[in-house]
PDB file of C-alpha atoms in Angstrom:
ATOM      1  CA  MET T   1       0.000   0.000   0.000  1.00  0.00           C
ATOM      2  CA  GLU T   2       2.823   2.409   0.843  1.00  0.00           C
ATOM      3  CA  ASP T   3       4.458   1.816  -2.530  1.00  0.00           C
ATOM      4  CA  ALA T   4       1.128   2.241  -4.300  1.00  0.00           C
ATOM      5  CA  LEU T   5       0.576   5.576  -2.520  1.00  0.00           C
ATOM      6  CA  ALA T   6       4.084   6.701  -3.493  1.00  0.00           C
ATOM      7  CA  ARG T   7       3.546   5.683  -7.140  1.00  0.00           C
ATOM      8  CA  ALA T   8       0.203   7.484  -7.231  1.00  0.00           C
ATOM      9  CA  ALA T   9       1.765  10.635  -5.792  1.00  0.00           C
ATOM     10  CA  ALA T  10       4.625  10.445  -8.302  1.00  0.00           C
ATOM     11  CA  GLY T  11       2.060  10.089 -11.077  1.00  0.00           C
ATOM     12  CA  THR T  12       0.718  13.563 -10.306  1.00  0.00           C
ATOM     13  CA  ALA T  13       3.914  15.246 -11.521  1.00  0.00           C
ATOM     14  CA  THR T  14       3.447  17.828 -14.248  1.00  0.00           C
ATOM     15  CA  ARG T  15       7.010  17.629 -15.602  1.00  0.00           C
ATOM     16  CA  PRO T  16       9.271  14.632 -16.257  1.00  0.00           C
ATOM     17  CA  ILE T  17      12.152  13.952 -13.870  1.00  0.00           C
ATOM     18  CA  PRO T  18      15.701  14.747 -15.029  1.00  0.00           C
ATOM     19  CA  LYS T  19      17.062  12.217 -17.528  1.00  0.00           C
ATOM     20  CA  SER T  20      20.820  12.029 -16.996  1.00  0.00           C
ATOM     21  CA  ALA T  21      22.549  10.679 -13.917  1.00  0.00           C
ATOM     22  CA  GLN T  22      24.385  14.002 -13.528  1.00  0.00           C
ATOM     23  CA  ALA T  23      21.147  16.010 -13.558  1.00  0.00           C
ATOM     24  CA  ARG T  24      19.546  13.604 -11.093  1.00  0.00           C
ATOM     25  CA  MET T  25      22.551  13.904  -8.760  1.00  0.00           C
ATOM     26  CA  ARG T  26      22.370  17.705  -8.995  1.00  0.00           C
ATOM     27  CA  PHE T  27      18.685  17.572  -8.082  1.00  0.00           C
ATOM     28  CA  LEU T  28      19.358  15.345  -5.060  1.00  0.00           C
ATOM     29  CA  LEU T  29      22.253  17.580  -4.027  1.00  0.00           C
ATOM     30  CA  LYS T  30      19.940  20.580  -4.088  1.00  0.00           C
ATOM     31  CA  ALA T  31      17.280  18.636  -2.149  1.00  0.00           C
ATOM     32  CA  GLU T  32      19.898  17.757   0.484  1.00  0.00           C
ATOM     33  CA  LYS T  33      21.028  21.402   0.698  1.00  0.00           C
ATOM     34  CA  GLY T  34      24.450  20.810  -0.867  1.00  0.00           C
ATOM     35  CA  SER T  35      25.510  17.834   1.259  1.00  0.00           C
ATOM     36  CA  THR T  36      27.248  15.186  -0.844  1.00  0.00           C
ATOM     37  CA  ARG T  37      27.467  13.045   2.290  1.00  0.00           C
ATOM     38  CA  ALA T  38      23.653  13.033   2.645  1.00  0.00           C
ATOM     39  CA  VAL T  39      23.212  12.151  -1.043  1.00  0.00           C
ATOM     40  CA  ALA T  40      25.775   9.342  -0.749  1.00  0.00           C
ATOM     41  CA  THR T  41      24.065   7.959   2.352  1.00  0.00           C
ATOM     42  CA  ARG T  42      20.675   8.148   0.677  1.00  0.00           C
ATOM     43  CA  LEU T  43      21.918   6.210  -2.362  1.00  0.00           C
ATOM     44  CA  GLY T  44      24.229   3.816  -0.516  1.00  0.00           C
ATOM     45  CA  ILE T  45      27.386   4.922  -2.369  1.00  0.00           C
ATOM     46  CA  THR T  46      30.522   6.894  -1.470  1.00  0.00           C
ATOM     47  CA  ARG T  47      30.830  10.666  -1.465  1.00  0.00           C
ATOM     48  CA  ARG T  48      33.534  10.403  -4.099  1.00  0.00           C
ATOM     49  CA  THR T  49      31.159   8.553  -6.443  1.00  0.00           C
ATOM     50  CA  VAL T  50      28.555  11.302  -5.994  1.00  0.00           C
ATOM     51  CA  GLU T  51      31.234  13.896  -6.791  1.00  0.00           C
ATOM     52  CA  ARG T  52      32.260  11.983  -9.927  1.00  0.00           C
ATOM     53  CA  TYR T  53      28.685  11.938 -11.197  1.00  0.00           C
ATOM     54  CA  LEU T  54      28.313  15.645 -10.441  1.00  0.00           C
ATOM     55  CA  LYS T  55      31.540  16.403 -12.251  1.00  0.00           C
ATOM     56  CA  GLY T  56      30.552  14.281 -15.240  1.00  0.00           C
ATOM     57  CA  THR T  57      33.433  11.765 -15.132  1.00  0.00           C
ATOM     58  CA  LEU T  58      30.936   8.984 -14.413  1.00  0.00           C
ATOM     59  CA  ARG T  59      27.913   9.000 -16.673  1.00  0.00           C
ATOM     60  CA  ARG T  60      26.157   5.616 -16.679  1.00  0.00           C
ATOM     61  CA  PRO T  61      25.288   4.095 -13.311  1.00  0.00           C
ATOM     62  CA  ARG T  62      24.866   0.354 -12.796  1.00  0.00           C
ATOM     63  CA  ALA T  63      21.279  -0.831 -13.082  1.00  0.00           C
ATOM     64  CA  GLU T  64      20.881  -1.111  -9.301  1.00  0.00           C
ATOM     65  CA  LEU T  65      22.170   2.418  -8.661  1.00  0.00           C
ATOM     66  CA  ALA T  66      20.134   3.811 -11.564  1.00  0.00           C
ATOM     67  CA  ALA T  67      16.959   2.358 -10.043  1.00  0.00           C
ATOM     68  CA  ARG T  68      17.761   3.795  -6.585  1.00  0.00           C
ATOM     69  CA  LEU T  69      18.635   7.149  -8.121  1.00  0.00           C
ATOM     70  CA  GLU T  70      15.364   7.298 -10.047  1.00  0.00           C
ATOM     71  CA  ARG T  71      13.344   6.225  -6.979  1.00  0.00           C
ATOM     72  CA  GLU T  72      14.940   8.896  -4.763  1.00  0.00           C
ATOM     73  CA  VAL T  73      14.460  11.648  -7.361  1.00  0.00           C
ATOM     74  CA  ARG T  74      10.799  10.665  -7.860  1.00  0.00           C
ATOM     75  CA  ARG T  75      10.255  10.773  -4.103  1.00  0.00           C
ATOM     76  CA  ASP T  76      11.308  14.445  -3.932  1.00  0.00           C
ATOM     77  CA  TRP T  77      10.184  15.587  -7.390  1.00  0.00           C
ATOM     78  CA  GLN T  78       7.605  18.410  -7.347  1.00  0.00           C
ATOM     79  CA  PRO T  79       6.561  18.125  -3.687  1.00  0.00           C
ATOM     80  CA  ARG T  80       4.044  20.975  -3.866  1.00  0.00           C
ATOM     81  CA  VAL T  81       2.271  19.390  -6.849  1.00  0.00           C
ATOM     82  CA  GLN T  82       2.053  16.096  -4.918  1.00  0.00           C
ATOM     83  CA  GLN T  83       0.812  17.905  -1.824  1.00  0.00           C
ATOM     84  CA  ARG T  84      -1.886  19.717  -3.825  1.00  0.00           C
ATOM     85  CA  ALA T  85      -3.021  16.438  -5.408  1.00  0.00           C
ATOM     86  CA  ARG T  86      -3.237  14.768  -1.984  1.00  0.00           C
ATOM     87  CA  LYS T  87      -5.238  17.674  -0.606  1.00  0.00           C
ATOM     88  CA  ARG T  88      -7.615  17.630  -3.588  1.00  0.00           C
ATOM     89  CA  ALA T  89      -8.097  13.856  -3.221  1.00  0.00           C
ATOM     90  CA  SER T  90      -8.735  14.077   0.519  1.00  0.00           C
ATOM     91  CA  THR T  91     -11.227  16.940   0.251  1.00  0.00           C
ATOM     92  CA  ALA T  92     -12.926  16.698  -3.144  1.00  0.00           C
ATOM     93  CA  THR T  93     -12.145  13.931  -5.619  1.00  0.00           C
ATOM     94  CA  GLY T  94     -11.339  10.834  -3.569  1.00  0.00           C
ATOM     95  CA  ILE T  95      -9.114   7.978  -4.630  1.00  0.00           C
ATOM     96  CA  VAL T  96      -9.469   5.057  -7.054  1.00  0.00           C
ATOM     97  CA  ILE T  97      -8.184   1.698  -5.867  1.00  0.00           C
ATOM     98  CA  GLU T  98      -7.575  -1.212  -8.215  1.00  0.00           C
ATOM     99  CA  THR T  99      -6.579  -4.468  -6.600  1.00  0.00           C
ATOM    100  CA  ARG T 100      -6.460  -8.187  -7.019  1.00  0.00           C
ATOM    101  CA  ALA T 101      -6.619  -9.826  -3.625  1.00  0.00           C
ATOM    102  CA  ARG T 102      -8.312 -12.485  -1.576  1.00  0.00           C
ATOM    103  CA  PHE T 103     -11.480 -11.259   0.089  1.00  0.00           C
ATOM    104  CA  GLY T 104     -13.045 -13.225   2.925  1.00  0.00           C
ATOM    105  CA  TYR T 105     -16.289 -12.444   4.709  1.00  0.00           C
ATOM    106  CA  THR T 106     -17.889 -12.690   8.099  1.00  0.00           C
ATOM    107  CA  ALA T 107     -21.601 -12.548   7.419  1.00  0.00           C
ATOM    108  CA  ALA T 108     -24.970 -13.804   8.530  1.00  0.00           C
ATOM    109  CA  PRO T 109     -25.469 -17.590   8.961  1.00  0.00           C
ATOM    110  CA  GLY T 110     -26.371 -19.392   5.789  1.00  0.00           C
ATOM    111  CA  SER T 111     -24.202 -17.253   3.525  1.00  0.00           C
ATOM    112  CA  THR T 112     -20.842 -18.316   2.175  1.00  0.00           C
ATOM    113  CA  ASP T 113     -17.763 -17.037   3.940  1.00  0.00           C
ATOM    114  CA  ASP T 114     -15.180 -18.757   1.739  1.00  0.00           C
ATOM    115  CA  SER T 115     -12.531 -16.305   0.669  1.00  0.00           C
ATOM    116  CA  ARG T 116     -11.705 -15.984  -3.013  1.00  0.00           C
ATOM    117  CA  MET T 117      -9.544 -13.925  -5.318  1.00  0.00           C
ATOM    118  CA  ARG T 118     -11.276 -10.893  -6.796  1.00  0.00           C
ATOM    119  CA  ARG T 119     -10.162  -8.084  -9.051  1.00  0.00           C
ATOM    120  CA  ILE T 120     -11.839  -4.870  -7.949  1.00  0.00           C
ATOM    121  CA  THR T 121     -11.603  -1.318  -9.250  1.00  0.00           C
ATOM    122  CA  GLN T 122     -13.508   1.082  -7.017  1.00  0.00           C
ATOM    123  CA  HIS T 123     -13.655   4.809  -6.368  1.00  0.00           C
ATOM    124  CA  LEU T 124     -13.405   5.596  -2.651  1.00  0.00           C
ATOM    125  CA  PRO T 125     -14.768   8.902  -1.296  1.00  0.00           C
ATOM    126  CA  PRO T 126     -12.488  11.675   0.001  1.00  0.00           C
ATOM    127  CA  ALA T 127     -12.899  10.569   3.631  1.00  0.00           C
ATOM    128  CA  TYR T 128     -11.031   7.301   2.954  1.00  0.00           C
ATOM    129  CA  ALA T 129      -8.354   9.102   0.952  1.00  0.00           C
ATOM    130  CA  ALA T 130      -7.846  11.491   3.871  1.00  0.00           C
ATOM    131  CA  ARG T 131      -7.601   8.577   6.298  1.00  0.00           C
ATOM    132  CA  LEU T 132      -5.002   6.860   4.093  1.00  0.00           C
ATOM    133  CA  PHE T 133      -2.886  10.014   3.743  1.00  0.00           C
ATOM    134  CA  ASP T 134      -3.122  10.830   7.459  1.00  0.00           C
ATOM    135  CA  ALA T 135      -2.111   7.295   8.405  1.00  0.00           C
ATOM    136  CA  GLN T 136       0.801   7.360   5.968  1.00  0.00           C
ATOM    137  CA  ALA T 137       1.980  10.724   7.314  1.00  0.00           C
ATOM    138  CA  ALA T 138       1.746   9.385  10.882  1.00  0.00           C
ATOM    139  CA  GLY T 139       4.033   6.500   9.928  1.00  0.00           C
ATOM    140  CA  ALA T 140       1.390   3.772   9.910  1.00  0.00           C
ATOM    141  CA  GLY T 141       2.462   0.306   8.901  1.00  0.00           C
ATOM    142  CA  GLU T 142       1.416  -1.655   5.871  1.00  0.00           C
ATOM    143  CA  GLN T 143      -1.231  -3.549   7.847  1.00  0.00           C
ATOM    144  CA  GLN T 144      -2.935  -0.348   9.032  1.00  0.00           C
ATOM    145  CA  LEU T 145      -3.067   1.024   5.494  1.00  0.00           C
ATOM    146  CA  GLN T 146      -4.552  -2.252   4.257  1.00  0.00           C
ATOM    147  CA  THR T 147      -7.165  -2.096   7.019  1.00  0.00           C
ATOM    148  CA  ILE T 148      -8.254   1.395   5.945  1.00  0.00           C
ATOM    149  CA  ALA T 149      -8.476   0.276   2.309  1.00  0.00           C
ATOM    150  CA  ALA T 150     -10.452  -2.833   3.352  1.00  0.00           C
ATOM    151  CA  GLU T 151     -12.905  -0.682   5.335  1.00  0.00           C
ATOM    152  CA  GLY T 152     -13.390   1.565   2.315  1.00  0.00           C
ATOM    153  CA  LEU T 153     -13.970  -1.357  -0.041  1.00  0.00           C
ATOM    154  CA  GLN T 154     -16.277  -3.002   2.490  1.00  0.00           C
ATOM    155  CA  GLU T 155     -18.429   0.094   2.842  1.00  0.00           C
ATOM    156  CA  ILE T 156     -18.503   1.237  -0.774  1.00  0.00           C
ATOM    157  CA  TYR T 157     -18.164  -1.938  -2.847  1.00  0.00           C
ATOM    158  CA  PHE T 158     -19.598  -4.744  -0.738  1.00  0.00           C
ATOM    159  CA  LYS T 159     -22.184  -2.894   1.376  1.00  0.00           C
ATOM    160  CA  ASP T 160     -23.083  -0.374  -1.347  1.00  0.00           C
ATOM    161  CA  ARG T 161     -22.866   2.565   1.091  1.00  0.00           C
ATOM    162  CA  GLY T 162     -25.030   0.816   3.677  1.00  0.00           C
ATOM    163  CA  ARG T 163     -27.852  -0.217   1.318  1.00  0.00           C
ATOM    164  CA  ARG T 164     -27.205  -3.971   1.647  1.00  0.00           C
ATOM    165  CA  ALA T 165     -25.300  -6.624   3.635  1.00  0.00           C
ATOM    166  CA  ALA T 166     -25.607  -4.854   6.975  1.00  0.00           C
ATOM    167  CA  GLY T 167     -23.588  -7.300   9.114  1.00  0.00           C
ATOM    168  CA  LEU T 168     -20.859  -8.002   6.573  1.00  0.00           C
ATOM    169  CA  GLU T 169     -17.206  -7.825   7.660  1.00  0.00           C
ATOM    170  CA  VAL T 170     -14.578  -8.039   4.901  1.00  0.00           C
ATOM    171  CA  GLU T 171     -11.022  -9.361   5.213  1.00  0.00           C
ATOM    172  CA  PHE T 172      -8.481  -8.090   2.684  1.00  0.00           C
ATOM    173  CA  THR T 173      -5.588 -10.610   2.414  1.00  0.00           C
ATOM    174  CA  ASP T 174      -3.162 -12.219  -0.050  1.00  0.00           C
ATOM    175  CA  ILE T 175      -2.773  -9.054  -2.099  1.00  0.00           C
ATOM    176  CA  ASP T 176      -1.551  -9.774  -5.608  1.00  0.00           C
ATOM    177  CA  TYR T 177      -1.280  -6.094  -6.526  1.00  0.00           C
ATOM    178  CA  VAL T 178      -2.692  -2.707  -5.531  1.00  0.00           C
ATOM    179  CA  GLU T 179      -2.737   0.411  -7.685  1.00  0.00           C
ATOM    180  CA  LEU T 180      -4.034   3.768  -6.498  1.00  0.00           C
ATOM    181  CA  ASP T 181      -4.864   6.876  -8.470  1.00  0.00           C
ATOM    182  CA  PHE T 182      -5.876  10.338  -7.325  1.00  0.00           C
TER     183      PHE T 182
END
């Protein structure tokens, strides 16, 4: 869930991230207020390697470093745009969740409670988006984020906003994938 929230936030960017390793290093250096040590620690490399990329003597990072570099740049890229998108989702537009997971039920006697894999795409109202963002900002774990998403799917998808299945409790387990969009 945390990764899905990060990908959704990165998807709100209005401009592409820098292309070259040198430009990405410069961006991270600016984000870390000029500290090559902080950039090196963040990427898991030496200060000298950071300096070589900044200088232009190293140009093509290994695949592992390139992936870390891109991930770190995306995390800090256009923070105000991401913040505005989160605020809009938590107050006005809501969030769309697409998942393939195992859903189990606790329901009235006589109904089936066998869990099964389902692929669900559902729009959740702004209240659930706000709860997800607040929990993420408070440092909530993966399980807490999944619980909030399960409550939203239970209320909106399975209970149809309270119009049916009054005593239904939904369990959200064995997640194959989760994608969020806001």
